Amino acid sequence: MAQASSDARKPYQDPMMAVLEPALKVGAFSGAAGFLIGGTAGIVRSATPSLFATASAIQCTFLGTTYWASRGFVLQAWSTPVQQTPNDRVKASAVAGGLSGGLTGLLFRGRSNAIPGTLVMALLAGAGQGTVNWWQSPKAIVAETDKPKTSWSWADLLPVKHMTNEEYAEILREKLLKVDVEISILDDKMAALKVQQASGPARSETEQAKAGRPPTE
């Protein structure tokens, strides 16, 4: 019994099953979403909601399953999960989106919708994966600040720079040093002003004595 449970927790050794299982899950979720959307569209159009919901669920299930399965097989053929790059995922998503969109348009919408479905789904899938890569790239850069930077990423366009504690402390020390210099300059100016004010009355009395006039009270 323990052996059976441990075997159930192990990942599939067969590469095909490793792709098909998540693809079927994605297809199930896509079908559920399509059922809700189709039913809502049927109600809005005052048509038969059950027919709209069923047709939309079938199409979305096929689209989601073929897309995720195609994407997984393309990524397996190109590289291992460790070697996959963000560009590889964008390309694989675009190829899978075009394939699934073309097949869905051909089977459910007619031959005239195969090419438009291929182009639209390829663009949407590629753009969606690119957006996901952009969203995840700043977090990956922050987590790997100590590693050497080997490639360009979307994080280079962000106006915020990640600083270490030592860099921040160095910036604070420079600002404190500037403040100390400005304070010393102000002290020198105040001392010079006091000397000038103190020497002003004495110089006036000296000039009056030389002129033979009594000093003013």
PDB file of C-alpha atoms in Angstrom:
ATOM      1  CA  MET A   1       0.000   0.000   0.000  1.00  0.00           C
ATOM      2  CA  ALA A   2       2.826   2.360   0.902  1.00  0.00           C
ATOM      3  CA  GLN A   3       4.610   1.415  -2.310  1.00  0.00           C
ATOM      4  CA  ALA A   4       1.499   2.177  -4.340  1.00  0.00           C
ATOM      5  CA  SER A   5       1.049   5.592  -2.716  1.00  0.00           C
ATOM      6  CA  SER A   6       4.701   6.486  -3.263  1.00  0.00           C
ATOM      7  CA  ASP A   7       4.438   5.445  -6.919  1.00  0.00           C
ATOM      8  CA  ALA A   8       1.353   7.635  -7.292  1.00  0.00           C
ATOM      9  CA  ARG A   9       3.267  10.662  -6.057  1.00  0.00           C
ATOM     10  CA  LYS A  10       6.153  10.124  -8.488  1.00  0.00           C
ATOM     11  CA  PRO A  11       6.108  12.159 -11.697  1.00  0.00           C
ATOM     12  CA  TYR A  12       5.511  10.381 -14.988  1.00  0.00           C
ATOM     13  CA  GLN A  13       8.642   8.859 -16.455  1.00  0.00           C
ATOM     14  CA  ASP A  14       7.035   8.796 -19.920  1.00  0.00           C
ATOM     15  CA  PRO A  15       7.578  12.186 -21.625  1.00  0.00           C
ATOM     16  CA  MET A  16       4.261  11.860 -23.447  1.00  0.00           C
ATOM     17  CA  MET A  17       2.264  11.404 -20.249  1.00  0.00           C
ATOM     18  CA  ALA A  18       4.187  14.282 -18.649  1.00  0.00           C
ATOM     19  CA  VAL A  19       2.729  16.501 -21.381  1.00  0.00           C
ATOM     20  CA  LEU A  20      -0.732  14.975 -21.778  1.00  0.00           C
ATOM     21  CA  GLU A  21      -1.760  15.065 -18.114  1.00  0.00           C
ATOM     22  CA  PRO A  22      -1.412  18.870 -17.679  1.00  0.00           C
ATOM     23  CA  ALA A  23      -2.857  19.344 -21.175  1.00  0.00           C
ATOM     24  CA  LEU A  24      -6.019  17.465 -20.178  1.00  0.00           C
ATOM     25  CA  LYS A  25      -6.291  19.570 -17.009  1.00  0.00           C
ATOM     26  CA  VAL A  26      -5.939  22.781 -19.016  1.00  0.00           C
ATOM     27  CA  GLY A  27      -8.546  21.468 -21.457  1.00  0.00           C
ATOM     28  CA  ALA A  28     -10.962  20.742 -18.602  1.00  0.00           C
ATOM     29  CA  PHE A  29     -10.585  24.246 -17.169  1.00  0.00           C
ATOM     30  CA  SER A  30     -10.923  25.762 -20.641  1.00  0.00           C
ATOM     31  CA  GLY A  31     -14.073  23.737 -21.264  1.00  0.00           C
ATOM     32  CA  ALA A  32     -15.613  24.909 -17.989  1.00  0.00           C
ATOM     33  CA  ALA A  33     -14.835  28.523 -18.849  1.00  0.00           C
ATOM     34  CA  GLY A  34     -16.213  28.039 -22.350  1.00  0.00           C
ATOM     35  CA  PHE A  35     -19.414  26.528 -20.950  1.00  0.00           C
ATOM     36  CA  LEU A  36     -20.005  29.572 -18.764  1.00  0.00           C
ATOM     37  CA  ILE A  37     -19.164  32.036 -21.539  1.00  0.00           C
ATOM     38  CA  GLY A  38     -21.294  30.187 -24.098  1.00  0.00           C
ATOM     39  CA  GLY A  39     -24.256  29.988 -21.741  1.00  0.00           C
ATOM     40  CA  THR A  40     -24.000  33.705 -21.001  1.00  0.00           C
ATOM     41  CA  ALA A  41     -23.789  34.507 -24.722  1.00  0.00           C
ATOM     42  CA  GLY A  42     -26.868  32.354 -25.387  1.00  0.00           C
ATOM     43  CA  ILE A  43     -28.844  34.193 -22.713  1.00  0.00           C
ATOM     44  CA  VAL A  44     -27.777  37.589 -24.042  1.00  0.00           C
ATOM     45  CA  ARG A  45     -28.744  36.653 -27.610  1.00  0.00           C
ATOM     46  CA  SER A  46     -32.069  35.192 -26.463  1.00  0.00           C
ATOM     47  CA  ALA A  47     -31.104  31.891 -28.056  1.00  0.00           C
ATOM     48  CA  THR A  48     -30.850  28.406 -26.582  1.00  0.00           C
ATOM     49  CA  PRO A  49     -28.276  28.781 -23.765  1.00  0.00           C
ATOM     50  CA  SER A  50     -27.660  25.047 -23.490  1.00  0.00           C
ATOM     51  CA  LEU A  51     -26.701  24.772 -27.160  1.00  0.00           C
ATOM     52  CA  PHE A  52     -24.365  27.768 -26.979  1.00  0.00           C
ATOM     53  CA  ALA A  53     -22.815  26.495 -23.751  1.00  0.00           C
ATOM     54  CA  THR A  54     -22.230  22.985 -25.106  1.00  0.00           C
ATOM     55  CA  ALA A  55     -20.723  24.165 -28.388  1.00  0.00           C
ATOM     56  CA  SER A  56     -18.467  26.683 -26.633  1.00  0.00           C
ATOM     57  CA  ALA A  57     -17.360  24.078 -24.065  1.00  0.00           C
ATOM     58  CA  ILE A  58     -16.399  21.580 -26.773  1.00  0.00           C
ATOM     59  CA  GLN A  59     -14.439  24.157 -28.757  1.00  0.00           C
ATOM     60  CA  CYS A  60     -12.644  25.559 -25.703  1.00  0.00           C
ATOM     61  CA  THR A  61     -11.794  22.080 -24.448  1.00  0.00           C
ATOM     62  CA  PHE A  62     -10.270  21.138 -27.795  1.00  0.00           C
ATOM     63  CA  LEU A  63      -8.452  24.471 -28.056  1.00  0.00           C
ATOM     64  CA  GLY A  64      -6.990  24.350 -24.542  1.00  0.00           C
ATOM     65  CA  THR A  65      -5.941  20.705 -24.770  1.00  0.00           C
ATOM     66  CA  THR A  66      -4.286  20.972 -28.181  1.00  0.00           C
ATOM     67  CA  TYR A  67      -2.563  24.242 -27.266  1.00  0.00           C
ATOM     68  CA  TRP A  68      -1.008  23.007 -24.028  1.00  0.00           C
ATOM     69  CA  ALA A  69      -0.079  19.619 -25.494  1.00  0.00           C
ATOM     70  CA  SER A  70       1.521  21.217 -28.569  1.00  0.00           C
ATOM     71  CA  ARG A  71       3.414  23.681 -26.400  1.00  0.00           C
ATOM     72  CA  GLY A  72       4.730  20.888 -24.167  1.00  0.00           C
ATOM     73  CA  PHE A  73       5.860  18.733 -27.100  1.00  0.00           C
ATOM     74  CA  VAL A  74       7.592  21.688 -28.780  1.00  0.00           C
ATOM     75  CA  LEU A  75       9.458  22.577 -25.573  1.00  0.00           C
ATOM     76  CA  GLN A  76      10.474  18.943 -25.105  1.00  0.00           C
ATOM     77  CA  ALA A  77      11.807  18.792 -28.646  1.00  0.00           C
ATOM     78  CA  TRP A  78      13.790  22.028 -28.337  1.00  0.00           C
ATOM     79  CA  SER A  79      15.381  21.806 -24.908  1.00  0.00           C
ATOM     80  CA  THR A  80      15.156  20.413 -21.410  1.00  0.00           C
ATOM     81  CA  PRO A  81      13.249  22.336 -18.674  1.00  0.00           C
ATOM     82  CA  VAL A  82      16.559  23.461 -17.150  1.00  0.00           C
ATOM     83  CA  GLN A  83      17.835  24.862 -20.456  1.00  0.00           C
ATOM     84  CA  GLN A  84      14.608  26.609 -21.476  1.00  0.00           C
ATOM     85  CA  THR A  85      14.882  30.367 -21.948  1.00  0.00           C
ATOM     86  CA  PRO A  86      12.087  32.956 -22.011  1.00  0.00           C
ATOM     87  CA  ASN A  87      12.500  33.261 -25.785  1.00  0.00           C
ATOM     88  CA  ASP A  88      12.059  29.500 -26.146  1.00  0.00           C
ATOM     89  CA  ARG A  89       8.772  29.685 -24.243  1.00  0.00           C
ATOM     90  CA  VAL A  90       7.541  32.590 -26.378  1.00  0.00           C
ATOM     91  CA  LYS A  91       8.360  30.749 -29.603  1.00  0.00           C
ATOM     92  CA  ALA A  92       6.839  27.492 -28.384  1.00  0.00           C
ATOM     93  CA  SER A  93       3.673  29.293 -27.259  1.00  0.00           C
ATOM     94  CA  ALA A  94       3.333  31.044 -30.619  1.00  0.00           C
ATOM     95  CA  VAL A  95       3.782  27.782 -32.543  1.00  0.00           C
ATOM     96  CA  ALA A  96       1.342  25.930 -30.300  1.00  0.00           C
ATOM     97  CA  GLY A  97      -1.175  28.763 -30.477  1.00  0.00           C
ATOM     98  CA  GLY A  98      -1.043  28.821 -34.260  1.00  0.00           C
ATOM     99  CA  LEU A  99      -1.444  25.048 -34.493  1.00  0.00           C
ATOM    100  CA  SER A 100      -4.333  24.822 -32.032  1.00  0.00           C
ATOM    101  CA  GLY A 101      -6.059  27.898 -33.481  1.00  0.00           C
ATOM    102  CA  GLY A 102      -5.780  26.566 -37.031  1.00  0.00           C
ATOM    103  CA  LEU A 103      -7.117  23.120 -36.099  1.00  0.00           C
ATOM    104  CA  THR A 104      -9.989  24.581 -34.075  1.00  0.00           C
ATOM    105  CA  GLY A 105     -10.965  26.925 -36.887  1.00  0.00           C
ATOM    106  CA  LEU A 106     -10.726  24.128 -39.468  1.00  0.00           C
ATOM    107  CA  LEU A 107     -12.759  21.571 -37.493  1.00  0.00           C
ATOM    108  CA  PHE A 108     -15.409  23.785 -35.916  1.00  0.00           C
ATOM    109  CA  ARG A 109     -15.620  26.919 -38.090  1.00  0.00           C
ATOM    110  CA  GLY A 110     -14.831  25.736 -41.594  1.00  0.00           C
ATOM    111  CA  ARG A 111     -11.855  25.824 -43.898  1.00  0.00           C
ATOM    112  CA  SER A 112     -12.011  29.605 -44.380  1.00  0.00           C
ATOM    113  CA  ASN A 113     -11.303  30.165 -40.682  1.00  0.00           C
ATOM    114  CA  ALA A 114      -8.169  27.999 -40.485  1.00  0.00           C
ATOM    115  CA  ILE A 115      -5.653  30.649 -41.544  1.00  0.00           C
ATOM    116  CA  PRO A 116      -7.195  33.533 -39.522  1.00  0.00           C
ATOM    117  CA  GLY A 117      -7.405  31.263 -36.489  1.00  0.00           C
ATOM    118  CA  THR A 118      -3.752  30.296 -36.907  1.00  0.00           C
ATOM    119  CA  LEU A 119      -2.550  33.897 -37.139  1.00  0.00           C
ATOM    120  CA  VAL A 120      -4.726  35.262 -34.324  1.00  0.00           C
ATOM    121  CA  MET A 121      -3.944  32.479 -31.861  1.00  0.00           C
ATOM    122  CA  ALA A 122      -0.215  32.584 -32.673  1.00  0.00           C
ATOM    123  CA  LEU A 123      -0.105  36.310 -31.947  1.00  0.00           C
ATOM    124  CA  LEU A 124      -2.209  36.020 -28.790  1.00  0.00           C
ATOM    125  CA  ALA A 125      -0.222  33.074 -27.406  1.00  0.00           C
ATOM    126  CA  GLY A 126       3.145  34.657 -28.164  1.00  0.00           C
ATOM    127  CA  ALA A 127       2.119  38.016 -26.702  1.00  0.00           C
ATOM    128  CA  GLY A 128       0.640  36.348 -23.632  1.00  0.00           C
ATOM    129  CA  GLN A 129       3.811  34.364 -22.937  1.00  0.00           C
ATOM    130  CA  GLY A 130       5.901  37.493 -23.483  1.00  0.00           C
ATOM    131  CA  THR A 131       3.759  39.326 -20.934  1.00  0.00           C
ATOM    132  CA  VAL A 132       4.230  36.496 -18.439  1.00  0.00           C
ATOM    133  CA  ASN A 133       7.997  36.593 -18.991  1.00  0.00           C
ATOM    134  CA  TRP A 134       8.037  40.353 -18.446  1.00  0.00           C
ATOM    135  CA  TRP A 135       6.020  40.000 -15.252  1.00  0.00           C
ATOM    136  CA  GLN A 136       8.315  37.313 -13.863  1.00  0.00           C
ATOM    137  CA  SER A 137      11.664  38.738 -14.981  1.00  0.00           C
ATOM    138  CA  PRO A 138      12.049  41.492 -12.271  1.00  0.00           C
ATOM    139  CA  LYS A 139      11.493  38.925  -9.504  1.00  0.00           C
ATOM    140  CA  ALA A 140      14.059  36.604 -11.035  1.00  0.00           C
ATOM    141  CA  ILE A 141      16.592  39.447 -11.339  1.00  0.00           C
ATOM    142  CA  VAL A 142      16.147  40.425  -7.679  1.00  0.00           C
ATOM    143  CA  ALA A 143      16.536  36.804  -6.580  1.00  0.00           C
ATOM    144  CA  GLU A 144      19.746  36.393  -8.612  1.00  0.00           C
ATOM    145  CA  THR A 145      21.529  39.696  -8.006  1.00  0.00           C
ATOM    146  CA  ASP A 146      24.734  37.914  -7.023  1.00  0.00           C
ATOM    147  CA  LYS A 147      24.900  35.965 -10.289  1.00  0.00           C
ATOM    148  CA  PRO A 148      26.701  37.439 -13.317  1.00  0.00           C
ATOM    149  CA  LYS A 149      24.398  39.016 -15.866  1.00  0.00           C
ATOM    150  CA  THR A 150      24.691  37.182 -19.182  1.00  0.00           C
ATOM    151  CA  SER A 151      21.678  38.319 -21.214  1.00  0.00           C
ATOM    152  CA  TRP A 152      19.290  41.211 -21.761  1.00  0.00           C
ATOM    153  CA  SER A 153      15.890  41.192 -20.059  1.00  0.00           C
ATOM    154  CA  TRP A 154      12.848  43.421 -19.692  1.00  0.00           C
ATOM    155  CA  ALA A 155      14.090  44.379 -16.206  1.00  0.00           C
ATOM    156  CA  ASP A 156      16.714  46.591 -17.908  1.00  0.00           C
ATOM    157  CA  LEU A 157      13.918  48.997 -18.867  1.00  0.00           C
ATOM    158  CA  LEU A 158      12.679  49.471 -15.317  1.00  0.00           C
ATOM    159  CA  PRO A 159      13.622  52.830 -13.714  1.00  0.00           C
ATOM    160  CA  VAL A 160      14.168  51.180 -10.321  1.00  0.00           C
ATOM    161  CA  LYS A 161      17.580  49.718  -9.505  1.00  0.00           C
ATOM    162  CA  HIS A 162      18.091  47.072  -6.878  1.00  0.00           C
ATOM    163  CA  MET A 163      20.738  48.189  -4.328  1.00  0.00           C
ATOM    164  CA  THR A 164      22.510  46.228  -1.651  1.00  0.00           C
ATOM    165  CA  ASN A 165      22.836  47.428   1.943  1.00  0.00           C
ATOM    166  CA  GLU A 166      26.464  48.409   1.368  1.00  0.00           C
ATOM    167  CA  GLU A 167      25.592  50.593  -1.641  1.00  0.00           C
ATOM    168  CA  TYR A 168      22.799  52.304   0.284  1.00  0.00           C
ATOM    169  CA  ALA A 169      25.111  52.957   3.255  1.00  0.00           C
ATOM    170  CA  GLU A 170      27.737  54.435   0.924  1.00  0.00           C
ATOM    171  CA  ILE A 171      25.170  56.849  -0.536  1.00  0.00           C
ATOM    172  CA  LEU A 172      24.159  57.952   2.971  1.00  0.00           C
ATOM    173  CA  ARG A 173      27.799  58.538   3.932  1.00  0.00           C
ATOM    174  CA  GLU A 174      28.334  60.736   0.877  1.00  0.00           C
ATOM    175  CA  LYS A 175      25.265  62.816   1.701  1.00  0.00           C
ATOM    176  CA  LEU A 176      26.380  63.234   5.338  1.00  0.00           C
ATOM    177  CA  LEU A 177      29.816  64.335   4.171  1.00  0.00           C
ATOM    178  CA  LYS A 178      28.260  67.016   1.942  1.00  0.00           C
ATOM    179  CA  VAL A 179      26.148  68.234   4.850  1.00  0.00           C
ATOM    180  CA  ASP A 180      29.252  68.486   7.100  1.00  0.00           C
ATOM    181  CA  VAL A 181      31.093  70.523   4.468  1.00  0.00           C
ATOM    182  CA  GLU A 182      28.174  72.932   4.102  1.00  0.00           C
ATOM    183  CA  ILE A 183      27.937  73.350   7.888  1.00  0.00           C
ATOM    184  CA  SER A 184      31.659  74.146   8.167  1.00  0.00           C
ATOM    185  CA  ILE A 185      31.344  76.760   5.399  1.00  0.00           C
ATOM    186  CA  LEU A 186      28.424  78.393   7.235  1.00  0.00           C
ATOM    187  CA  ASP A 187      30.429  78.412  10.488  1.00  0.00           C
ATOM    188  CA  ASP A 188      33.339  80.186   8.763  1.00  0.00           C
ATOM    189  CA  LYS A 189      31.015  82.797   7.313  1.00  0.00           C
ATOM    190  CA  MET A 190      29.363  83.424  10.687  1.00  0.00           C
ATOM    191  CA  ALA A 191      32.769  83.797  12.402  1.00  0.00           C
ATOM    192  CA  ALA A 192      33.908  86.270   9.759  1.00  0.00           C
ATOM    193  CA  LEU A 193      30.689  88.241  10.158  1.00  0.00           C
ATOM    194  CA  LYS A 194      31.146  88.422  13.943  1.00  0.00           C
ATOM    195  CA  VAL A 195      34.740  89.668  13.557  1.00  0.00           C
ATOM    196  CA  GLN A 196      33.571  92.302  11.118  1.00  0.00           C
ATOM    197  CA  GLN A 197      30.809  93.460  13.461  1.00  0.00           C
ATOM    198  CA  ALA A 198      33.220  93.605  16.447  1.00  0.00           C
ATOM    199  CA  SER A 199      35.864  95.587  14.546  1.00  0.00           C
ATOM    200  CA  GLY A 200      33.335  98.096  13.202  1.00  0.00           C
ATOM    201  CA  PRO A 201      32.891 100.293  16.408  1.00  0.00           C
ATOM    202  CA  ALA A 202      36.636 100.248  17.245  1.00  0.00           C
ATOM    203  CA  ARG A 203      37.545 101.463  13.763  1.00  0.00           C
ATOM    204  CA  SER A 204      34.960 104.258  14.026  1.00  0.00           C
ATOM    205  CA  GLU A 205      36.412 105.475  17.370  1.00  0.00           C
ATOM    206  CA  THR A 206      39.941 105.463  15.915  1.00  0.00           C
ATOM    207  CA  GLU A 207      38.890 107.575  12.966  1.00  0.00           C
ATOM    208  CA  GLN A 208      37.127 110.087  15.273  1.00  0.00           C
ATOM    209  CA  ALA A 209      40.223 110.367  17.495  1.00  0.00           C
ATOM    210  CA  LYS A 210      42.396 111.145  14.515  1.00  0.00           C
ATOM    211  CA  ALA A 211      39.956 113.858  13.414  1.00  0.00           C
ATOM    212  CA  GLY A 212      40.075 115.481  16.865  1.00  0.00           C
ATOM    213  CA  ARG A 213      36.427 114.874  17.611  1.00  0.00           C
ATOM    214  CA  PRO A 214      35.176 113.352  20.826  1.00  0.00           C
ATOM    215  CA  PRO A 215      33.896 109.810  20.431  1.00  0.00           C
ATOM    216  CA  THR A 216      30.144 109.481  20.156  1.00  0.00           C
ATOM    217  CA  GLU A 217      28.235 107.879  23.038  1.00  0.00           C
TER     218      GLU A 217
END
